[in-house]
CSV table of C-alpha atoms in Angstrom, one decimal:
chain,number,residue,atom,x,y,z
A,279,MET,CA,30.0,51.4,18.7
A,280,PRO,CA,29.9,47.7,18.1
A,281,ASP,CA,26.2,45.7,18.1
A,282,GLY,CA,27.3,43.8,21.6
A,283,LYS,CA,27.8,46.9,23.1
A,284,LEU,CA,24.9,49.1,21.7
A,285,GLN,CA,22.8,46.3,23.2
A,286,SER,CA,24.5,46.4,26.4
A,287,ALA,CA,23.7,50.3,26.5
A,288,LYS,CA,20.1,49.6,25.7
A,289,ARG,CA,19.7,47.6,28.9
A,290,ILE,CA,20.4,50.6,30.9
A,291,SER,CA,17.2,52.2,32.2
A,292,ARG,CA,16.7,56.2,32.3
A,293,ARG,CA,17.0,55.2,36.2
A,294,THR,CA,20.8,54.2,36.4
A,295,VAL,CA,22.1,56.6,38.5
A,296,LEU,CA,25.5,55.9,40.9
A,297,ARG,CA,23.5,54.5,43.7
A,298,GLY,CA,25.0,54.1,47.1
A,299,ALA,CA,23.7,53.9,51.0
A,300,GLY,CA,21.1,56.0,51.4
A,301,VAL,CA,22.4,58.7,48.4
A,302,THR,CA,21.4,59.1,44.6
A,303,MET,CA,23.6,60.9,41.9
A,304,ALA,CA,22.2,62.2,38.8
A,305,LEU,CA,24.8,61.5,36.1
A,306,PRO,CA,26.4,64.3,33.5
A,307,TRP,CA,25.3,63.8,30.1
A,308,LEU,CA,27.2,60.6,28.6
A,309,GLU,CA,27.3,59.9,24.8
A,310,SER,CA,28.6,56.0,25.8
A,311,LEU,CA,24.8,55.5,27.0
A,312,PRO,CA,22.4,56.5,24.0
A,313,ALA,CA,19.9,54.4,25.3
A,314,LEU,CA,19.6,57.9,28.1
A,315,ALA,CA,18.8,60.0,25.2
A,316,ASP,CA,15.9,58.1,23.7
A,317,THR,CA,13.0,59.9,23.4
A,318,THR,CA,11.0,57.6,20.7
A,319,SER,CA,10.6,54.7,23.3
A,320,GLY,CA,7.3,56.6,25.1
A,321,ALA,CA,9.4,55.9,28.7
A,322,VAL,CA,7.0,58.1,31.3
A,323,PHE,CA,9.2,60.7,33.1
A,324,PRO,CA,8.6,60.9,36.9
A,325,LYS,CA,6.5,63.7,37.7
A,326,ARG,CA,6.9,66.3,40.5
A,327,PHE,CA,4.8,68.5,42.4
A,328,GLY,CA,5.7,71.7,43.9
A,329,VAL,CA,4.8,75.2,45.6
A,330,LEU,CA,6.4,78.3,46.2
A,331,PHE,CA,4.7,80.4,48.7
A,332,MET,CA,5.8,84.4,48.9
A,333,GLY,CA,4.5,86.2,51.7
A,334,ASN,CA,4.8,89.5,50.4
A,335,GLY,CA,3.1,88.7,46.8
A,336,VAL,CA,3.9,90.1,43.5
A,337,ASN,CA,3.6,93.0,41.5
A,338,GLU,CA,0.5,92.1,39.7
A,339,ASP,CA,1.2,94.5,36.9
A,340,HIS,CA,4.0,92.6,35.9
A,341,TRP,CA,2.9,89.1,36.7
A,342,GLY,CA,1.1,87.2,33.8
A,343,ALA,CA,1.0,86.2,29.9
A,344,GLU,CA,-1.2,86.2,27.1
A,345,GLY,CA,-1.4,83.9,24.5
A,346,SER,CA,-0.3,80.1,25.1
A,347,GLY,CA,2.3,78.0,24.0
A,348,ALA,CA,5.2,79.0,21.9
A,349,GLY,CA,3.8,82.2,20.9
A,350,MET,CA,3.3,83.2,24.3
A,351,THR,CA,3.9,87.0,25.5
A,352,LEU,CA,5.1,86.9,29.2
A,353,SER,CA,4.9,89.8,31.6
A,354,LYS,CA,7.9,91.6,32.9
A,355,THR,CA,8.5,89.5,35.7
A,356,LEU,CA,8.0,86.2,34.0
A,357,ALA,CA,10.8,87.0,31.1
A,358,PRO,CA,13.4,84.8,32.8
A,359,LEU,CA,11.0,81.9,32.1
A,360,GLU,CA,10.7,82.6,28.0
A,361,PRO,CA,12.7,79.4,27.2
A,362,LEU,CA,10.3,77.4,29.0
A,363,LYS,CA,7.1,79.1,28.0
A,364,SER,CA,6.0,76.1,25.7
A,365,LYS,CA,5.7,74.0,28.5
A,366,LEU,CA,4.1,76.7,30.9
A,367,ASN,CA,0.2,77.3,32.0
A,368,VAL,CA,-0.2,80.7,33.4
A,369,VAL,CA,-3.6,81.0,35.4
A,370,HIS,CA,-5.4,84.1,35.8
A,371,GLY,CA,-8.6,84.7,38.0
A,372,LEU,CA,-8.3,82.3,40.8
A,373,PHE,CA,-10.3,83.3,43.7
A,374,HIS,CA,-11.4,82.1,47.0
A,375,LYS,CA,-14.6,84.1,48.5
A,376,ARG,CA,-14.3,82.4,51.8
A,377,ALA,CA,-10.6,83.5,52.6
A,378,THR,CA,-11.8,87.3,52.1
A,379,GLY,CA,-13.2,89.4,54.9
A,380,GLN,CA,-11.0,88.0,58.0
A,381,GLY,CA,-7.9,89.5,58.0
A,382,ILE,CA,-4.7,88.9,55.4
A,383,HIS,CA,-2.9,86.4,57.1
A,384,PRO,CA,-4.3,83.4,58.9
A,385,ALA,CA,-7.6,83.7,57.2
A,386,GLN,CA,-5.7,82.9,53.8
A,387,THR,CA,-3.0,81.6,54.4
A,388,GLY,CA,-4.2,78.5,56.0
A,389,CYS,CA,-6.2,77.1,53.3
A,390,LEU,CA,-4.4,78.1,50.5
A,391,LEU,CA,-3.5,74.6,49.1
A,392,SER,CA,-7.2,73.1,50.8
A,393,GLY,CA,-9.6,75.8,50.1
A,394,ALA,CA,-11.3,74.6,53.5
A,395,THR,CA,-13.0,77.3,55.6
A,396,ILE,CA,-10.4,77.2,58.9
A,397,GLN,CA,-11.8,77.7,62.5
A,398,LYS,CA,-10.9,80.4,64.8
A,399,GLY,CA,-10.3,80.1,68.5
A,400,ALA,CA,-8.5,77.5,70.4
A,401,ILE,CA,-9.0,74.5,68.4
A,402,ILE,CA,-7.3,74.9,64.8
A,403,LYS,CA,-9.3,73.3,61.6
A,404,ALA,CA,-8.3,73.5,58.5
A,405,GLY,CA,-8.2,71.0,55.8
A,406,ILE,CA,-5.9,68.5,54.4
A,407,THR,CA,-3.8,70.2,51.7
A,408,VAL,CA,-3.5,68.9,48.1
A,409,ASP,CA,0.0,68.2,48.0
A,410,GLN,CA,-0.4,65.7,50.8
A,411,MET,CA,-3.3,64.6,49.3
A,412,ILE,CA,-0.9,63.9,46.1
A,413,ALA,CA,2.4,62.2,48.6
A,414,ASN,CA,-0.5,60.0,50.3
A,415,HIS,CA,-1.4,59.0,46.9
A,416,VAL,CA,2.3,58.3,45.1
A,417,GLY,CA,4.9,59.2,48.4
A,418,GLN,CA,5.7,55.8,48.4
A,419,ASP,CA,7.4,55.6,45.5
A,420,THR,CA,9.9,58.3,46.9
A,421,GLY,CA,12.5,58.4,49.6
A,422,GLN,CA,10.5,61.0,51.5
A,423,PRO,CA,6.6,61.2,50.4
A,424,SER,CA,7.0,65.4,50.9
A,425,ILE,CA,8.8,67.6,51.8
A,426,VAL,CA,8.5,71.2,53.4
A,427,LEU,CA,10.9,73.9,53.7
A,428,ALA,CA,10.5,77.3,55.2
A,429,CYS,CA,12.6,80.6,55.9
A,430,GLU,CA,11.2,80.9,59.3
A,431,GLN,CA,10.4,79.3,62.7
A,432,PRO,CA,6.6,78.5,62.9
A,433,MET,CA,5.1,81.5,65.2
A,434,THR,CA,2.4,80.7,68.1
A,435,GLY,CA,-0.3,82.6,70.0
A,436,TYR,CA,-3.2,84.1,68.1
A,437,HIS,CA,-3.4,86.8,65.3
A,438,GLU,CA,-5.7,90.1,66.2
A,439,THR,CA,-8.3,88.0,64.2
A,440,ASN,CA,-8.6,85.6,67.0
A,441,PHE,CA,-7.5,82.9,64.5
A,442,SER,CA,-4.3,80.8,65.6
A,443,MET,CA,-0.6,81.6,64.1
A,444,ALA,CA,-0.4,78.1,63.0
A,445,TYR,CA,-2.2,79.1,60.4
A,446,SER,CA,0.1,82.0,59.3
A,447,SER,CA,3.0,79.6,59.9
A,448,HIS,CA,1.7,76.5,57.2
A,449,ILE,CA,0.5,76.3,54.3
A,450,SER,CA,1.1,72.2,54.3
A,451,TRP,CA,-1.6,70.2,56.5
A,452,GLN,CA,-1.7,66.4,56.7
A,453,SER,CA,-4.8,66.4,58.1
A,454,PRO,CA,-7.4,69.2,59.4
A,455,ASP,CA,-6.0,69.6,62.6
A,456,SER,CA,-2.3,68.7,61.9
A,457,PRO,CA,0.0,70.9,59.4
A,458,VAL,CA,3.1,69.5,58.3
A,459,PRO,CA,6.2,70.4,60.1
A,460,ASN,CA,8.6,72.7,58.4
A,461,GLU,CA,12.6,72.3,58.1
A,462,VAL,CA,13.8,75.7,58.2
A,463,TYR,CA,17.7,74.0,58.4
A,464,PRO,CA,18.7,73.2,54.8
A,465,SER,CA,21.3,70.8,56.0
A,466,LEU,CA,19.1,69.1,58.2
A,467,ALA,CA,16.7,68.9,54.5
A,468,TRP,CA,19.8,67.5,52.7
A,469,ASP,CA,20.2,65.0,56.2
A,470,ASN,CA,17.0,63.7,55.5
A,471,LEU,CA,16.6,63.2,52.0
A,472,PHE,CA,20.4,61.4,52.0
A,473,GLU,CA,19.8,59.7,55.4
A,474,ASN,CA,23.2,61.6,56.4
A,475,ARG,CA,22.9,60.8,60.3
A,476,GLY,CA,25.4,59.6,62.4
A,477,SER,CA,28.7,58.0,61.2
A,478,LEU,CA,27.1,58.8,57.8
A,479,ARG,CA,27.2,62.7,58.2
A,480,ASN,CA,31.1,63.4,57.3
A,481,MET,CA,31.1,60.3,55.0
A,482,SER,CA,31.5,61.3,51.2
A,483,ILE,CA,28.7,61.1,48.7
A,484,LEU,CA,31.3,59.7,46.4
A,485,ASP,CA,32.4,57.0,48.9
A,486,ARG,CA,28.8,55.8,49.1
A,487,VAL,CA,28.8,55.0,45.5
A,488,LYS,CA,32.3,54.5,44.8
A,489,ALA,CA,31.1,50.9,44.0
A,490,ASP,CA,28.7,51.6,41.2
A,491,ALA,CA,31.0,54.4,39.8
A,492,GLU,CA,33.6,51.9,39.2
A,493,ALA,CA,31.2,49.6,37.3
A,494,LEU,CA,29.9,52.2,35.1
A,495,THR,CA,33.5,53.4,34.2
A,496,ARG,CA,33.8,50.0,32.9
A,497,THR,CA,31.3,50.2,30.2
A,498,ILE,CA,31.8,53.8,28.6
A,499,GLY,CA,34.1,55.1,26.6
A,500,SER,CA,37.4,57.0,27.0
A,501,SER,CA,36.0,60.5,26.2
A,502,ASP,CA,33.1,60.0,28.9
A,503,LYS,CA,35.3,58.6,31.2
A,504,ALA,CA,37.4,61.9,31.3
A,505,LYS,CA,33.7,63.5,31.5
A,506,LEU,CA,32.8,61.2,34.6
A,507,ASP,CA,35.8,61.9,36.5
A,508,GLU,CA,35.8,65.8,36.1
A,509,TYR,CA,32.0,65.4,37.6
A,510,LEU,CA,32.7,63.3,40.2
A,511,THR,CA,35.9,65.5,41.1
A,512,SER,CA,33.6,69.1,41.1
A,513,VAL,CA,31.5,67.1,43.7
A,514,ARG,CA,34.1,66.5,46.1
A,515,GLU,CA,35.1,70.3,45.5
A,516,VAL,CA,31.9,71.1,46.6
A,517,GLU,CA,31.6,68.9,49.6
A,518,LYS,CA,34.7,69.6,51.1
A,519,PRO,CA,33.6,72.8,52.8
A,520,ARG,CA,30.7,71.1,54.3
A,521,ARG,CA,32.7,68.3,55.7
A,522,TRP,CA,35.3,70.3,57.3
A,523,ASP,CA,32.8,72.3,59.0
A,524,ALA,CA,31.4,69.1,60.4
A,525,LYS,CA,35.0,68.1,61.6
A,526,GLU,CA,35.8,71.6,63.1
A,527,GLN,CA,32.6,71.2,65.4
A,528,GLY,CA,34.0,67.7,66.5
A,529,GLN,CA,37.2,69.3,67.5
A,530,GLY,CA,35.4,71.7,69.5
A,531,GLY,CA,34.4,69.5,72.6
A,532,GLY,CA,31.3,68.0,70.8
A,533,SER,CA,30.5,64.8,69.3
A,534,GLY,CA,31.4,65.4,66.3
A,535,GLN,CA,28.1,65.6,64.9
A,536,ALA,CA,26.3,69.1,64.6
A,537,GLU,CA,23.3,69.3,67.4
A,538,GLU,CA,20.1,69.2,65.6
A,539,PRO,CA,17.8,72.2,66.5
A,540,ALA,CA,14.5,71.3,68.6
A,541,ARG,CA,11.5,70.4,65.9
A,542,LEU,CA,8.6,73.1,66.5
A,543,HIS,CA,5.1,71.7,66.3
A,544,ASP,CA,3.0,75.0,66.2
A,545,GLY,CA,-0.4,74.3,67.5
A,546,PRO,CA,-2.8,76.7,69.6
A,547,ALA,CA,-2.1,78.5,72.7
A,548,ARG,CA,-3.1,76.6,75.9
């Protein structure tokens, strides 16, 4: 590559992506943009914090590891993470004494990410969770400070231990008396992340980033142009089923937009 073009490529930051109205698309690997593969510049990659809660637990006999780093020996359940084990820390022995002796559901779930002592009765009281503390500190740098996904709608009422079922339904709390609402519909989670509401609902992501894609095409080599075209075509194919479903809903006599289900905010029964 001529020096002039190389210097031009180096001015493209690691955050260079196809951007549009409320949507961001990651780029495939493009050899014409060597700066994006530079690991010697000391650039700081964005950090993410995620928690996965498995209500049915795991087989403790097969969940663990011995050693550390590249020499770590993973258990049967963790074996699929073998290629990443040099980046893993497997922690043993975590124990929260105050969550024991009060039943196996609300008393343990409600304080999982806070360590707080939760309260029985009509008034719920837990503690702000670590994910929300992080969101309050760095959430302004992202499109959504945090997102909480779930597989089931929150439960109402009380457990037999006299704890509100709000504790069983939420592991993320924005304040001691307010859990973060769960999103159980993947399509709505997508809409929240990509501002995909109203007239934008049936608009292709590719249409939103068209101008940036065309600008990028003018700066990359012929092989990368073919790779980028193939990538965008594959995205278009993935989009088709979802957009067709939305179109069908519109032909069914509705407004053309999927009806958004009511969001439930779980709390103590009155």
